[in-house]
C-alpha cells in the first residue's frame, strides 16, 4: 500500500479536463513539495510537474498542478489521446526519510 | 542531451546478487544527486535509494536497507546499485533518475529474482 493515495483510474474524452488527486500527510505533502510523473507504456517516467505547480520546459501548458494542505492535484485540460498513460505523484517524507510515490493513476482517453 | 542508460539486470536466484549500472551523459554528473527507483510488475513506482553528488550521503528505503548499496564513480559518470540477498519481491524494472526533482530517467533494466 502506497504512502500517497491516488485513484487507480481516471478517464475523459478528447478536449475534456480531467483531474487526478494525491492525498498524503503532514510528513510528506503537508510540509514538502510534490512532483508528478507521466509514464507511457514501456517507457521511462517523465517529469510533468515539479515543486507543486511548475512545468518543465517542453511540457504543454495543458498540464497544471496544485497543492492544498496534505493533498495535491494534477489537471490536464484539452485532453488528447497521447495523454493516455500512468500518472504518479511523489513527495519527500520526513518520517520515512525517503521519497514516497502514489500508487499511480491510469488515465484512459475514451 | 541528457542520457541515462541502465544495465546489469537479469535473472538471479533468491539470496543471490546483482550489480546495476547507470551510465550518464549530457550533463555535469558530479553536481547532481542521483536515485534508483523500481517498478514491480502490476505495481506502482517505488523509490529505492539516493546518493549525493560526491557520494558522501546515501539514503535507502526500509525494504532494501542492509541489502542494497548505492555508489557512484564521478570519474566514469556512472551510478551503481549493488543488490545482495535478493528476494522474489525485488523483481522489478530498475530506473536511475537525476537530481533532487528526478527530472530525467533512464529506460530501466529488468531484474528477475526467481528459482
PDB file of C-alpha atoms in Angstrom:
ATOM      1  CA  UNK A   1       0.000   0.000   0.000  1.00  0.00           C
ATOM      2  CA  UNK A   2       1.421   3.351  -1.066  1.00  0.00           C
ATOM      3  CA  UNK A   3       2.031   6.202   1.361  1.00  0.00           C
ATOM      4  CA  UNK A   4       0.429   8.651  -1.070  1.00  0.00           C
ATOM      5  CA  UNK A   5      -3.108   7.799  -2.193  1.00  0.00           C
ATOM      6  CA  UNK A   6      -4.240   8.189  -5.797  1.00  0.00           C
ATOM      7  CA  UNK A   7      -7.347   6.895  -7.548  1.00  0.00           C
ATOM      8  CA  UNK A   8      -6.407   3.803  -9.584  1.00  0.00           C
ATOM      9  CA  UNK A   9      -8.111   5.085 -12.714  1.00  0.00           C
ATOM     10  CA  UNK A  10      -9.446   8.197 -14.419  1.00  0.00           C
ATOM     11  CA  UNK A  11     -10.909   8.835 -17.831  1.00  0.00           C
ATOM     12  CA  UNK A  12     -12.103  11.562 -20.158  1.00  0.00           C
ATOM     13  CA  UNK A  13     -12.963  12.278 -23.749  1.00  0.00           C
ATOM     14  CA  UNK A  14     -10.771  14.323 -26.095  1.00  0.00           C
ATOM     15  CA  UNK A  15     -10.918  18.016 -25.224  1.00  0.00           C
ATOM     16  CA  UNK A  16     -12.169  17.453 -21.696  1.00  0.00           C
ATOM     17  CA  UNK A  17     -10.423  18.462 -18.474  1.00  0.00           C
ATOM     18  CA  UNK A  18      -9.511  15.732 -16.024  1.00  0.00           C
ATOM     19  CA  UNK A  19      -8.092  15.974 -12.524  1.00  0.00           C
ATOM     20  CA  UNK A  20      -6.057  13.386 -10.620  1.00  0.00           C
ATOM     21  CA  UNK A  21      -5.798  13.680  -6.837  1.00  0.00           C
ATOM     22  CA  UNK A  22      -2.989  12.696  -4.489  1.00  0.00           C
ATOM     23  CA  UNK A  23      -3.530  12.521  -0.746  1.00  0.00           C
ATOM     24  CA  UNK A  24      -0.765  12.385   1.832  1.00  0.00           C
ATOM     25  CA  UNK A  25       0.007  13.525   5.354  1.00  0.00           C
ATOM     26  CA  UNK A  26       1.822  16.181   7.349  1.00  0.00           C
ATOM     27  CA  UNK A  27       5.138  14.359   6.998  1.00  0.00           C
ATOM     28  CA  UNK A  28       5.106  14.497   3.208  1.00  0.00           C
ATOM     29  CA  UNK A  29       2.745  16.655   1.118  1.00  0.00           C
ATOM     30  CA  UNK A  30       1.764  18.754   4.132  1.00  0.00           C
ATOM     31  CA  UNK A  31       5.329  20.017   4.554  1.00  0.00           C
ATOM     32  CA  UNK A  32       7.100  19.187   1.282  1.00  0.00           C
ATOM     33  CA  UNK A  33       6.636  19.859  -2.398  1.00  0.00           C
ATOM     34  CA  UNK A  34       5.007  17.495  -4.878  1.00  0.00           C
ATOM     35  CA  UNK A  35       6.151  16.212  -8.265  1.00  0.00           C
ATOM     36  CA  UNK A  36       4.080  14.475 -10.932  1.00  0.00           C
ATOM     37  CA  UNK A  37       5.352  11.917 -13.452  1.00  0.00           C
ATOM     38  CA  UNK A  38       3.816  10.557 -16.634  1.00  0.00           C
ATOM     39  CA  UNK A  39       4.674   7.028 -17.754  1.00  0.00           C
ATOM     40  CA  UNK A  40       3.624   5.806 -21.166  1.00  0.00           C
ATOM     41  CA  UNK A  41       3.581   2.014 -21.573  1.00  0.00           C
ATOM     42  CA  UNK A  42       7.082   0.584 -21.873  1.00  0.00           C
ATOM     43  CA  UNK A  43       8.809   3.927 -21.498  1.00  0.00           C
ATOM     44  CA  UNK A  44      10.706   5.822 -18.826  1.00  0.00           C
ATOM     45  CA  UNK A  45       8.755   8.059 -16.440  1.00  0.00           C
ATOM     46  CA  UNK A  46       8.724  11.724 -17.447  1.00  0.00           C
ATOM     47  CA  UNK A  47       8.519  14.670 -15.055  1.00  0.00           C
ATOM     48  CA  UNK A  48       5.490  16.818 -15.939  1.00  0.00           C
ATOM     49  CA  UNK A  49       5.105  18.952 -12.785  1.00  0.00           C
ATOM     50  CA  UNK A  50       7.660  19.797 -10.091  1.00  0.00           C
ATOM     51  CA  UNK A  51       7.536  21.859  -6.917  1.00  0.00           C
ATOM     52  CA  UNK A  52       3.740  21.593  -6.811  1.00  0.00           C
ATOM     53  CA  UNK A  53       2.905  23.681  -9.865  1.00  0.00           C
ATOM     54  CA  UNK A  54       5.963  24.199 -12.070  1.00  0.00           C
ATOM     55  CA  UNK A  55       6.154  22.805 -15.597  1.00  0.00           C
ATOM     56  CA  UNK A  56       9.491  21.654 -17.013  1.00  0.00           C
ATOM     57  CA  UNK A  57      10.474  23.046 -20.367  1.00  0.00           C
ATOM     58  CA  UNK A  58       8.657  21.222 -23.151  1.00  0.00           C
ATOM     59  CA  UNK A  59       5.632  20.149 -21.112  1.00  0.00           C
ATOM     60  CA  UNK A  60       2.452  21.624 -22.612  1.00  0.00           C
ATOM     61  CA  UNK A  61       0.618  24.240 -20.561  1.00  0.00           C
ATOM     62  CA  UNK A  62      -2.396  21.912 -20.660  1.00  0.00           C
ATOM     63  CA  UNK A  63      -0.749  20.291 -17.619  1.00  0.00           C
ATOM     64  CA  UNK A  64      -1.065  22.086 -14.294  1.00  0.00           C
ATOM     65  CA  UNK A  65      -0.515  21.213 -10.660  1.00  0.00           C
ATOM     66  CA  UNK A  66      -1.751  22.490  -7.327  1.00  0.00           C
ATOM     67  CA  UNK A  67      -1.373  21.713  -3.648  1.00  0.00           C
ATOM     68  CA  UNK A  68      -3.515  22.447  -0.613  1.00  0.00           C
ATOM     69  CA  UNK A  69      -2.734  21.149   2.857  1.00  0.00           C
ATOM     70  CA  UNK A  70      -1.931  17.449   2.637  1.00  0.00           C
ATOM     71  CA  UNK A  71      -3.348  16.957  -0.865  1.00  0.00           C
ATOM     72  CA  UNK A  72      -2.229  17.748  -4.380  1.00  0.00           C
ATOM     73  CA  UNK A  73      -3.822  17.576  -7.813  1.00  0.00           C
ATOM     74  CA  UNK A  74      -2.750  17.245 -11.414  1.00  0.00           C
ATOM     75  CA  UNK A  75      -5.079  18.722 -14.012  1.00  0.00           C
ATOM     76  CA  UNK A  76      -4.935  18.048 -17.740  1.00  0.00           C
ATOM     77  CA  UNK A  77      -7.059  20.274 -19.930  1.00  0.00           C
ATOM     78  CA  UNK A  78      -7.820  19.816 -23.622  1.00  0.00           C
ATOM     79  CA  UNK A  79      -7.307  16.068 -23.205  1.00  0.00           C
ATOM     80  CA  UNK A  80      -5.532  14.355 -26.112  1.00  0.00           C
ATOM     81  CA  UNK A  81      -5.115  10.692 -26.995  1.00  0.00           C
ATOM     82  CA  UNK A  82      -1.372  10.911 -26.339  1.00  0.00           C
ATOM     83  CA  UNK A  83      -2.094  11.801 -22.710  1.00  0.00           C
ATOM     84  CA  UNK A  84      -3.200   8.225 -22.086  1.00  0.00           C
ATOM     85  CA  UNK A  85      -0.648   6.992 -19.557  1.00  0.00           C
ATOM     86  CA  UNK A  86       0.001   6.201 -15.915  1.00  0.00           C
ATOM     87  CA  UNK A  87       0.468   9.235 -13.664  1.00  0.00           C
ATOM     88  CA  UNK A  88       2.292   9.222 -10.331  1.00  0.00           C
ATOM     89  CA  UNK A  89       2.621  11.825  -7.602  1.00  0.00           C
ATOM     90  CA  UNK A  90       5.718  11.907  -5.395  1.00  0.00           C
ATOM     91  CA  UNK A  91       6.997  13.776  -2.368  1.00  0.00           C
ATOM     92  CA  UNK A  92       9.750  13.555   0.249  1.00  0.00           C
ATOM     93  CA  UNK A  93       8.617  12.050   3.558  1.00  0.00           C
ATOM     94  CA  UNK A  94      10.345  13.311   6.712  1.00  0.00           C
ATOM     95  CA  UNK A  95       9.162  10.398   8.865  1.00  0.00           C
ATOM     96  CA  UNK A  96      10.391   7.738   6.436  1.00  0.00           C
ATOM     97  CA  UNK A  97      13.450   9.776   5.398  1.00  0.00           C
ATOM     98  CA  UNK A  98      12.812   8.886   1.771  1.00  0.00           C
ATOM     99  CA  UNK A  99      10.809   9.665  -1.328  1.00  0.00           C
ATOM    100  CA  UNK A 100       7.289   8.282  -1.489  1.00  0.00           C
ATOM    101  CA  UNK A 101       5.139   7.754  -4.564  1.00  0.00           C
ATOM    102  CA  UNK A 102       1.436   7.371  -5.072  1.00  0.00           C
ATOM    103  CA  UNK A 103       0.148   4.062  -6.381  1.00  0.00           C
ATOM    104  CA  UNK A 104      -0.399   5.557  -9.818  1.00  0.00           C
ATOM    105  CA  UNK A 105      -3.494   6.536 -11.793  1.00  0.00           C
ATOM    106  CA  UNK A 106      -4.179   5.002 -15.188  1.00  0.00           C
ATOM    107  CA  UNK A 107      -5.652   7.701 -17.411  1.00  0.00           C
ATOM    108  CA  UNK A 108      -7.792   6.484 -20.299  1.00  0.00           C
ATOM    109  CA  UNK A 109      -8.817   8.768 -23.130  1.00  0.00           C
ATOM    110  CA  UNK A 110     -12.165   7.455 -24.346  1.00  0.00           C
TER     111      UNK A 110
ATOM    112  CA  UNK B   1      21.154  15.795 -24.494  1.00  0.00           C
ATOM    113  CA  UNK B   2      20.762  14.183 -21.086  1.00  0.00           C
ATOM    114  CA  UNK B   3      21.055  10.397 -21.275  1.00  0.00           C
ATOM    115  CA  UNK B   4      20.849   7.763 -18.571  1.00  0.00           C
ATOM    116  CA  UNK B   5      21.391   4.144 -19.597  1.00  0.00           C
ATOM    117  CA  UNK B   6      20.912   1.343 -17.093  1.00  0.00           C
ATOM    118  CA  UNK B   7      22.471  -2.098 -17.428  1.00  0.00           C
ATOM    119  CA  UNK B   8      23.258  -5.165 -15.365  1.00  0.00           C
ATOM    120  CA  UNK B   9      19.795  -6.578 -14.903  1.00  0.00           C
ATOM    121  CA  UNK B  10      18.965 -10.217 -15.420  1.00  0.00           C
ATOM    122  CA  UNK B  11      17.900 -13.386 -13.663  1.00  0.00           C
ATOM    123  CA  UNK B  12      19.126 -14.047 -10.135  1.00  0.00           C
ATOM    124  CA  UNK B  13      18.244 -16.693  -7.588  1.00  0.00           C
ATOM    125  CA  UNK B  14      16.805 -15.792  -4.199  1.00  0.00           C
ATOM    126  CA  UNK B  15      19.716 -14.938  -1.934  1.00  0.00           C
ATOM    127  CA  UNK B  16      21.848 -14.006  -4.909  1.00  0.00           C
ATOM    128  CA  UNK B  17      23.428 -10.744  -6.010  1.00  0.00           C
ATOM    129  CA  UNK B  18      23.410  -8.378  -8.972  1.00  0.00           C
ATOM    130  CA  UNK B  19      25.150  -5.074  -9.655  1.00  0.00           C
ATOM    131  CA  UNK B  20      23.297  -2.478 -11.694  1.00  0.00           C
ATOM    132  CA  UNK B  21      24.995   0.386 -13.502  1.00  0.00           C
ATOM    133  CA  UNK B  22      23.673   3.667 -14.854  1.00  0.00           C
ATOM    134  CA  UNK B  23      25.848   5.456 -17.397  1.00  0.00           C
ATOM    135  CA  UNK B  24      25.192   9.186 -17.509  1.00  0.00           C
ATOM    136  CA  UNK B  25      25.980  11.671 -20.266  1.00  0.00           C
ATOM    137  CA  UNK B  26      24.945  15.104 -21.479  1.00  0.00           C
ATOM    138  CA  UNK B  27      25.233  16.855 -18.117  1.00  0.00           C
ATOM    139  CA  UNK B  28      27.726  17.513 -15.320  1.00  0.00           C
ATOM    140  CA  UNK B  29      27.216  14.253 -13.437  1.00  0.00           C
ATOM    141  CA  UNK B  30      29.263  15.194 -10.373  1.00  0.00           C
ATOM    142  CA  UNK B  31      26.927  18.058  -9.465  1.00  0.00           C
ATOM    143  CA  UNK B  32      23.711  16.049  -9.167  1.00  0.00           C
ATOM    144  CA  UNK B  33      22.092  13.807  -6.605  1.00  0.00           C
ATOM    145  CA  UNK B  34      21.072  10.507  -8.196  1.00  0.00           C
ATOM    146  CA  UNK B  35      18.323   7.996  -7.395  1.00  0.00           C
ATOM    147  CA  UNK B  36      17.257   4.423  -8.043  1.00  0.00           C
ATOM    148  CA  UNK B  37      13.514   3.785  -8.388  1.00  0.00           C
ATOM    149  CA  UNK B  38      11.828   0.475  -9.248  1.00  0.00           C
ATOM    150  CA  UNK B  39       8.593  -0.666 -10.860  1.00  0.00           C
ATOM    151  CA  UNK B  40       7.416  -4.169  -9.999  1.00  0.00           C
ATOM    152  CA  UNK B  41       5.016  -5.999 -12.334  1.00  0.00           C
ATOM    153  CA  UNK B  42       1.487  -4.714 -11.832  1.00  0.00           C
ATOM    154  CA  UNK B  43       2.606  -2.289  -9.128  1.00  0.00           C
ATOM    155  CA  UNK B  44       3.498   1.402  -8.858  1.00  0.00           C
ATOM    156  CA  UNK B  45       6.803   3.210  -8.695  1.00  0.00           C
ATOM    157  CA  UNK B  46       8.815   2.714  -5.512  1.00  0.00           C
ATOM    158  CA  UNK B  47      11.845   4.784  -4.538  1.00  0.00           C
ATOM    159  CA  UNK B  48      14.847   2.625  -3.619  1.00  0.00           C
ATOM    160  CA  UNK B  49      17.844   4.804  -2.810  1.00  0.00           C
ATOM    161  CA  UNK B  50      19.624   8.117  -3.401  1.00  0.00           C
ATOM    162  CA  UNK B  51      23.172   9.428  -3.253  1.00  0.00           C
ATOM    163  CA  UNK B  52      24.513  12.965  -3.130  1.00  0.00           C
ATOM    164  CA  UNK B  53      26.845  14.491  -5.680  1.00  0.00           C
ATOM    165  CA  UNK B  54      30.136  13.394  -4.083  1.00  0.00           C
ATOM    166  CA  UNK B  55      28.885  10.076  -2.707  1.00  0.00           C
ATOM    167  CA  UNK B  56      29.202  11.043   0.954  1.00  0.00           C
ATOM    168  CA  UNK B  57      25.461  10.824   1.728  1.00  0.00           C
ATOM    169  CA  UNK B  58      23.273   7.817   0.952  1.00  0.00           C
ATOM    170  CA  UNK B  59      19.674   7.028   1.881  1.00  0.00           C
ATOM    171  CA  UNK B  60      17.683   3.824   1.453  1.00  0.00           C
ATOM    172  CA  UNK B  61      14.097   2.638   1.561  1.00  0.00           C
ATOM    173  CA  UNK B  62      13.466   0.374   4.550  1.00  0.00           C
ATOM    174  CA  UNK B  63      12.696  -2.533   2.211  1.00  0.00           C
ATOM    175  CA  UNK B  64      16.285  -2.626   0.898  1.00  0.00           C
ATOM    176  CA  UNK B  65      18.289  -1.231   3.824  1.00  0.00           C
ATOM    177  CA  UNK B  66      21.180  -3.511   4.710  1.00  0.00           C
ATOM    178  CA  UNK B  67      20.907  -5.442   1.428  1.00  0.00           C
ATOM    179  CA  UNK B  68      21.447  -2.825  -1.297  1.00  0.00           C
ATOM    180  CA  UNK B  69      24.311  -0.352  -1.616  1.00  0.00           C
ATOM    181  CA  UNK B  70      24.269   2.708  -3.844  1.00  0.00           C
ATOM    182  CA  UNK B  71      27.535   4.228  -5.033  1.00  0.00           C
ATOM    183  CA  UNK B  72      28.936   6.353  -7.837  1.00  0.00           C
ATOM    184  CA  UNK B  73      32.134   6.896  -9.786  1.00  0.00           C
ATOM    185  CA  UNK B  74      32.195  10.517 -10.863  1.00  0.00           C
ATOM    186  CA  UNK B  75      35.298   9.939 -12.978  1.00  0.00           C
ATOM    187  CA  UNK B  76      33.310   7.424 -15.039  1.00  0.00           C
ATOM    188  CA  UNK B  77      29.961   9.292 -14.871  1.00  0.00           C
ATOM    189  CA  UNK B  78      28.385   6.109 -13.576  1.00  0.00           C
ATOM    190  CA  UNK B  79      25.926   5.284 -10.802  1.00  0.00           C
ATOM    191  CA  UNK B  80      25.748   1.813  -9.267  1.00  0.00           C
ATOM    192  CA  UNK B  81      23.387  -0.307  -7.202  1.00  0.00           C
ATOM    193  CA  UNK B  82      24.849  -3.405  -5.570  1.00  0.00           C
ATOM    194  CA  UNK B  83      21.973  -5.727  -4.698  1.00  0.00           C
ATOM    195  CA  UNK B  84      22.667  -8.588  -2.279  1.00  0.00           C
ATOM    196  CA  UNK B  85      20.420 -11.104  -0.529  1.00  0.00           C
ATOM    197  CA  UNK B  86      17.892 -10.716  -3.316  1.00  0.00           C
ATOM    198  CA  UNK B  87      14.268 -11.680  -2.696  1.00  0.00           C
ATOM    199  CA  UNK B  88      11.495 -12.556  -5.120  1.00  0.00           C
ATOM    200  CA  UNK B  89       9.807  -9.272  -4.218  1.00  0.00           C
ATOM    201  CA  UNK B  90      12.813  -7.380  -5.608  1.00  0.00           C
ATOM    202  CA  UNK B  91      11.703  -8.400  -9.111  1.00  0.00           C
ATOM    203  CA  UNK B  92      11.161  -5.131 -10.981  1.00  0.00           C
ATOM    204  CA  UNK B  93      12.398  -2.772 -13.642  1.00  0.00           C
ATOM    205  CA  UNK B  94      15.031  -0.570 -12.004  1.00  0.00           C
ATOM    206  CA  UNK B  95      15.404   3.024 -13.170  1.00  0.00           C
ATOM    207  CA  UNK B  96      18.065   5.589 -12.374  1.00  0.00           C
ATOM    208  CA  UNK B  97      16.902   9.192 -12.144  1.00  0.00           C
ATOM    209  CA  UNK B  98      18.715  12.515 -11.992  1.00  0.00           C
ATOM    210  CA  UNK B  99      18.597  15.235  -9.422  1.00  0.00           C
ATOM    211  CA  UNK B 100      16.544  16.384  -6.481  1.00  0.00           C
ATOM    212  CA  UNK B 101      13.459  16.556  -8.716  1.00  0.00           C
ATOM    213  CA  UNK B 102      14.226  13.317 -10.571  1.00  0.00           C
ATOM    214  CA  UNK B 103      13.857  15.260 -13.795  1.00  0.00           C
ATOM    215  CA  UNK B 104      15.384  12.717 -16.166  1.00  0.00           C
ATOM    216  CA  UNK B 105      15.065   8.943 -16.063  1.00  0.00           C
ATOM    217  CA  UNK B 106      16.665   6.079 -17.903  1.00  0.00           C
ATOM    218  CA  UNK B 107      14.671   3.382 -19.694  1.00  0.00           C
ATOM    219  CA  UNK B 108      15.346   0.867 -16.946  1.00  0.00           C
ATOM    220  CA  UNK B 109      16.833  -2.595 -16.577  1.00  0.00           C
ATOM    221  CA  UNK B 110      14.798  -5.665 -15.633  1.00  0.00           C
ATOM    222  CA  UNK B 111      15.757  -7.664 -12.561  1.00  0.00           C
ATOM    223  CA  UNK B 112      14.051 -11.019 -12.087  1.00  0.00           C
ATOM    224  CA  UNK B 113      14.570 -12.939  -8.861  1.00  0.00           C
ATOM    225  CA  UNK B 114      13.366 -16.494  -9.172  1.00  0.00           C
ATOM    226  CA  UNK B 115      14.482 -20.033  -8.501  1.00  0.00           C
TER     227      UNK B 115
END
